[in-house]
Amino acid sequence: MRPFAYERAGDLVSAVTAATIEADSQIRAPIQFLAGGTTLLDLMKIDVMRPERLIDINPLEKSLSEISFDRSGLRLGALARMSAVAHHPDVEREYPVISQALKLGASAQLRNMATLGGNVLQRTRCPYFRDVSWHACNKRDPGSGCSARQGLNRNHAVLGTSDHCIAAYPGDFAQALIALDATVSIAGSKGDRRIPFSDLHRLPADTPHIETTLSPGELITEFHFPARPWARRSLYLKVRDRESYEFAVASAVVALDLADGVVRDIRIALGGVATVPWRSLAAEDALRGKPLDESRAGMAAEAAFATAKTFGGNDFKPELGRATLVRALLAVAMLEVRS
Amino acid sequence: MNVSARAEGGMIGRPTPRIDGRLKVTGAARYPSDVILEDTAYAFLVMSTIARGRIKEFDLTEAQAVDGVLDILTYENTKGKVRKSRYFMRGGYAASSVVPLESPKIWHDGQIVAMVVAETYEAAREAAYKVRVESSAREAAPGFDERRPQPRQTPHIFAGSEPQVGDAETAFQDSDVQIDAYYTTPTQHHNAIELYTTTCVWSGDQLTVHEPSQYVHGLKNGLAKQLGIKPEKVRAVSPFIGGAFGAKAALTSRTALVAIAAKRLNRPVKLVATRQQGFTVSTYRAETQHHIKLGADRSGRLMSLSHEGWEVSSRSDDYKVAGTETTALLYACPNVFTRVNIVHADRSTPGFMRSPAEVPYVFALESAMDELAAALSMDPVELRRINDTRVSPIDQKPFSSRSLRTCYDRAAEAFGWSKRNPVPGSMQDGEWLVGWGCATACYPTNVAPAEARVTLAPNGTARVQTAGHDLGTGAYTAIALTAAEFLGVSLESINVELGDSTLPPAPVAGGSNATASICNAVAQACEDIRDRLARAAVQSGGALRGADATSIRLSRGALVSADGRSEELKESLSRLGFGPIEGFSKYVPEVASLPIRIMGHTLLSRGLPVMTIGTSAGDHVQYAFGAEFVEVRVHERTREIRVPRLVGAFAAGRIVSPTTARSQLLGALIWGVASALHEETEIDERVTRYVNKDLADYMIPVNADIRDVEVILVPEEDHKVNALGIKGLGELGNVGTNAAIANAVYHATGRRIRDLPIRIEDLL
């Protein structure tokens, strides 16, 4: 870790104004916001992130951690802690997939610290990214190359990869956000904006060091989930090497509006297999208007991984990803849901 | 001397919460890593990032400019300061024969190339990140060159590590049923919770080292050798150890550097190697490969057993574990062939890790035995029963005791094995495929010379002093129970002091020898006290006048004769002078060879190896045994593997401390799950560097992975192993667990996985 200046935010406007600075991407800017700190401090200790100044936004917690549910949907403040949201009765009842995704993430200690805003921005677990002694990492050092493509890549992505980066997006909650048509409210010194969650993360392409569409100084303030018929019949299935405290090898979010065994509408997102939170429109299209059975589920899973590209260590991931999605689809169809 | 005959009884074998438990859970126990001395300076290591080559140049400008930096050690200013101590398997102390900061030569990735010392840990770390090392790399060999290697063989360290009898190849060809298979185990790292830390402080020419150690006398003597000072000038202190598992036994290269830095600065220096650095600061279990050929007749009797192993060592050293020593005598078999090969790679030197030889080698054999059972359509337990033996098949020496069958009976019953449908894939429960598997556990009964001092006070309290170690194993409790038994006092009256090289020497806490070695020494020291008190008492005009001294016992603060007379301890003690009485013992194992009998205690005080191993215990072989049964569940679609149930039954002679013994075995079974399903240090073979160097990526089970674990202690008496009949079980429990799990996975899925760890992708 290197020396840095620390200050506590007074209010939202001054925080985003103070953090607005020239940089090629938000994540590499010399000024960073500090919320739960569960990713940032970790990466600072191992020298991967070297911010010069931290603005602690925890003083804003009161105004930015609200959880509210009404007919228009669910609003979650960006500074709400993962554990608070996961166990909130409205969330558990109306959007079970959100609760499940949060509960299956990290450990109890981390969930008590980590905020939703920080959670969706958590950085990849690619070991070559997380150890500065590996020189080639385009995400850490643009243009330096990628150690993972021909290295150890069991945990790496098979969807959304590029020649420059194959690092997997590690989170769980973001799969729920992208599946459920969530939007994100963002505060910035040039004004506030609201975007679909699907516009937040950027594919690595040839700029893997630019992970989101946030500008330096911009701060996520709230997530909004619309009220939709498929929200209640939803689940998160996480397949991993151990029972808890482990990232997904493959995961799936399914939210289903089922009428008489026929798919009226469906939302599907995949985790552990892609470089960014990954919604599978192809899989959804394969099921919409069709009965949901083993064979249809298999076809949807085929569609979901039709563009998958593997790199040796992760050759098994398309097959596991398909099995995960089929299992999730059949399980969600079986759920008993109160109307 | 048969010490057990005169014991009061009732203490050895009594279930007792560990006596240091309260200190540990309240934080009062001071581990070496907790030590922070006044005016301490902090060290941080800089490691090589290439596996083979030379350092061309250091640029320390930026690092030295960091506020608070005091010193930076590199080979340029430290060369020649550390003297060579030979590799511990070659009669020295060091975990590697590479001398720290000796030259610009790089032997392996993660080698210490510099150590920064600063006023604070943070400054040292920042400066360490700013040390620039320019080096030239050569192509490095990561390990086994191919999946089925053509290894370069090196001379063997241990005679007899390749036991052979009969003609295994011909017998194999003639066998009705044949198994011929290869197995592999991965690189693994100990990852104890207490990191590799060292604090050194000089007082004049006297050096004190606070370092988590499972061998304080080895640390003291080895460090003295490296620093070129007399051993009595070094004190090593390690009263508690937060896990060791073999990685804190031999002297690592960090310690001398901290001592040198402390000398140069004339103030205490503390080093905390990070979790990541720990992967190369100390040792590890290297990957292994095995070729097993089993031949049996149709009734299941083994006719031929062939086990060839390949192990990876470093360029500098010829470490090997040679587990064929054990696999050759596990079952009755007239024809046995074994061979062990070492492949040298550009890696740090491997070292002992809990059950070093048995974990990989028994995995291979016990997997092959399950394959044989399947080929014979025979129950795997029945196959073990048919091939049980009372003698070593190699030289016909009898086992001192062998309760393997009883262990199988007890564990099978507790597990409900009789309800097993032998057909693979037949026991599905909902979406989960259920598999049941079993395997044999075994570990040699090793024992070493040990010294102990026991001081008994007139008020009935006693102090037990020996430089043994409690790695979390329960040593404090076992030793206290032994002393309480032989002094006839309560457990609360005993105060045990361990982990300090100023105490009477004790052997390394390794090879599961500590309880047998130290408790026998403590019992003898107590007997020394009893004997002197008794002889004085019968000759005096006191209450015990004329009684038979040999029949007098110590009981509840009094001397008691066989005819029921008694005398208060205070009075008996006063006869021998004022204050407490001190008993001392230099225990020599009953099974030790003549050289150990003569030289054992000299070697012990020099911190050198003195253990008699279970296969060289005179006219017999001595082993502890166990049988392990597991249930695995594999999801029918996504193939996650879970282990809801483990049952192990173990027989290890006399159990001194059943509560902590059970904990040892429980932890060992859990480690067995890790060894089968989770642990693997991954190496990027392009550059021979480890990749998953932290506890997020180096997986071990979490609480949620471990459900029902049952440990059964099978009573066993063995008077041949040592006077107290103790076998030791620290390493017994995690032998065979990996095979039992692999066998259960086969039963669940019909897939035979011969390469550990078993992961989702192996079963898709």
mmCIF file with all atom_site columns, C-alpha atoms in Angstrom, chain B residues 31 56 99 187 257 291 438 483 531 572 749:
data_model
loop_
_atom_site.group_PDB
_atom_site.id
_atom_site.type_symbol
_atom_site.label_atom_id
_atom_site.label_alt_id
_atom_site.label_comp_id
_atom_site.label_asym_id
_atom_site.label_entity_id
_atom_site.label_seq_id
_atom_site.pdbx_PDB_ins_code
_atom_site.Cartn_x
_atom_site.Cartn_y
_atom_site.Cartn_z
_atom_site.occupancy
_atom_site.B_iso_or_equiv
_atom_site.pdbx_formal_charge
_atom_site.auth_seq_id
_atom_site.auth_comp_id
_atom_site.auth_asym_id
_atom_site.auth_atom_id
_atom_site.pdbx_PDB_model_num
ATOM 1  C CA . TYR B 1 31  ? 1.654   -16.407 19.943  1.00 0.00 ? 31  TYR B CA 1
ATOM 2  C CA . LYS B 1 56  ? 21.530  -7.960  -12.860 1.00 0.00 ? 56  LYS B CA 1
ATOM 3  C CA . VAL B 1 99  ? 21.869  -19.775 1.498   1.00 0.00 ? 99  VAL B CA 1
ATOM 4  C CA . THR B 1 187 ? 0.967   -29.224 -5.256  1.00 0.00 ? 187 THR B CA 1
ATOM 5  C CA . LEU B 1 257 ? 18.031  -12.148 7.707   1.00 0.00 ? 257 LEU B CA 1
ATOM 6  C CA . HIS B 1 291 ? 1.897   -46.097 -11.243 1.00 0.00 ? 291 HIS B CA 1
ATOM 7  C CA . CYS B 1 438 ? -14.105 -46.143 2.096   1.00 0.00 ? 438 CYS B CA 1
ATOM 8  C CA . ALA B 1 483 ? 1.932   -35.593 34.948  1.00 0.00 ? 483 ALA B CA 1
ATOM 9  C CA . ASP B 1 531 ? 11.054  -43.094 43.707  1.00 0.00 ? 531 ASP B CA 1
ATOM 10 C CA . SER B 1 572 ? 7.848   -36.508 52.652  1.00 0.00 ? 572 SER B CA 1
ATOM 11 C CA . THR B 1 749 ? -21.187 -41.478 -10.807 1.00 0.00 ? 749 THR B CA 1
#
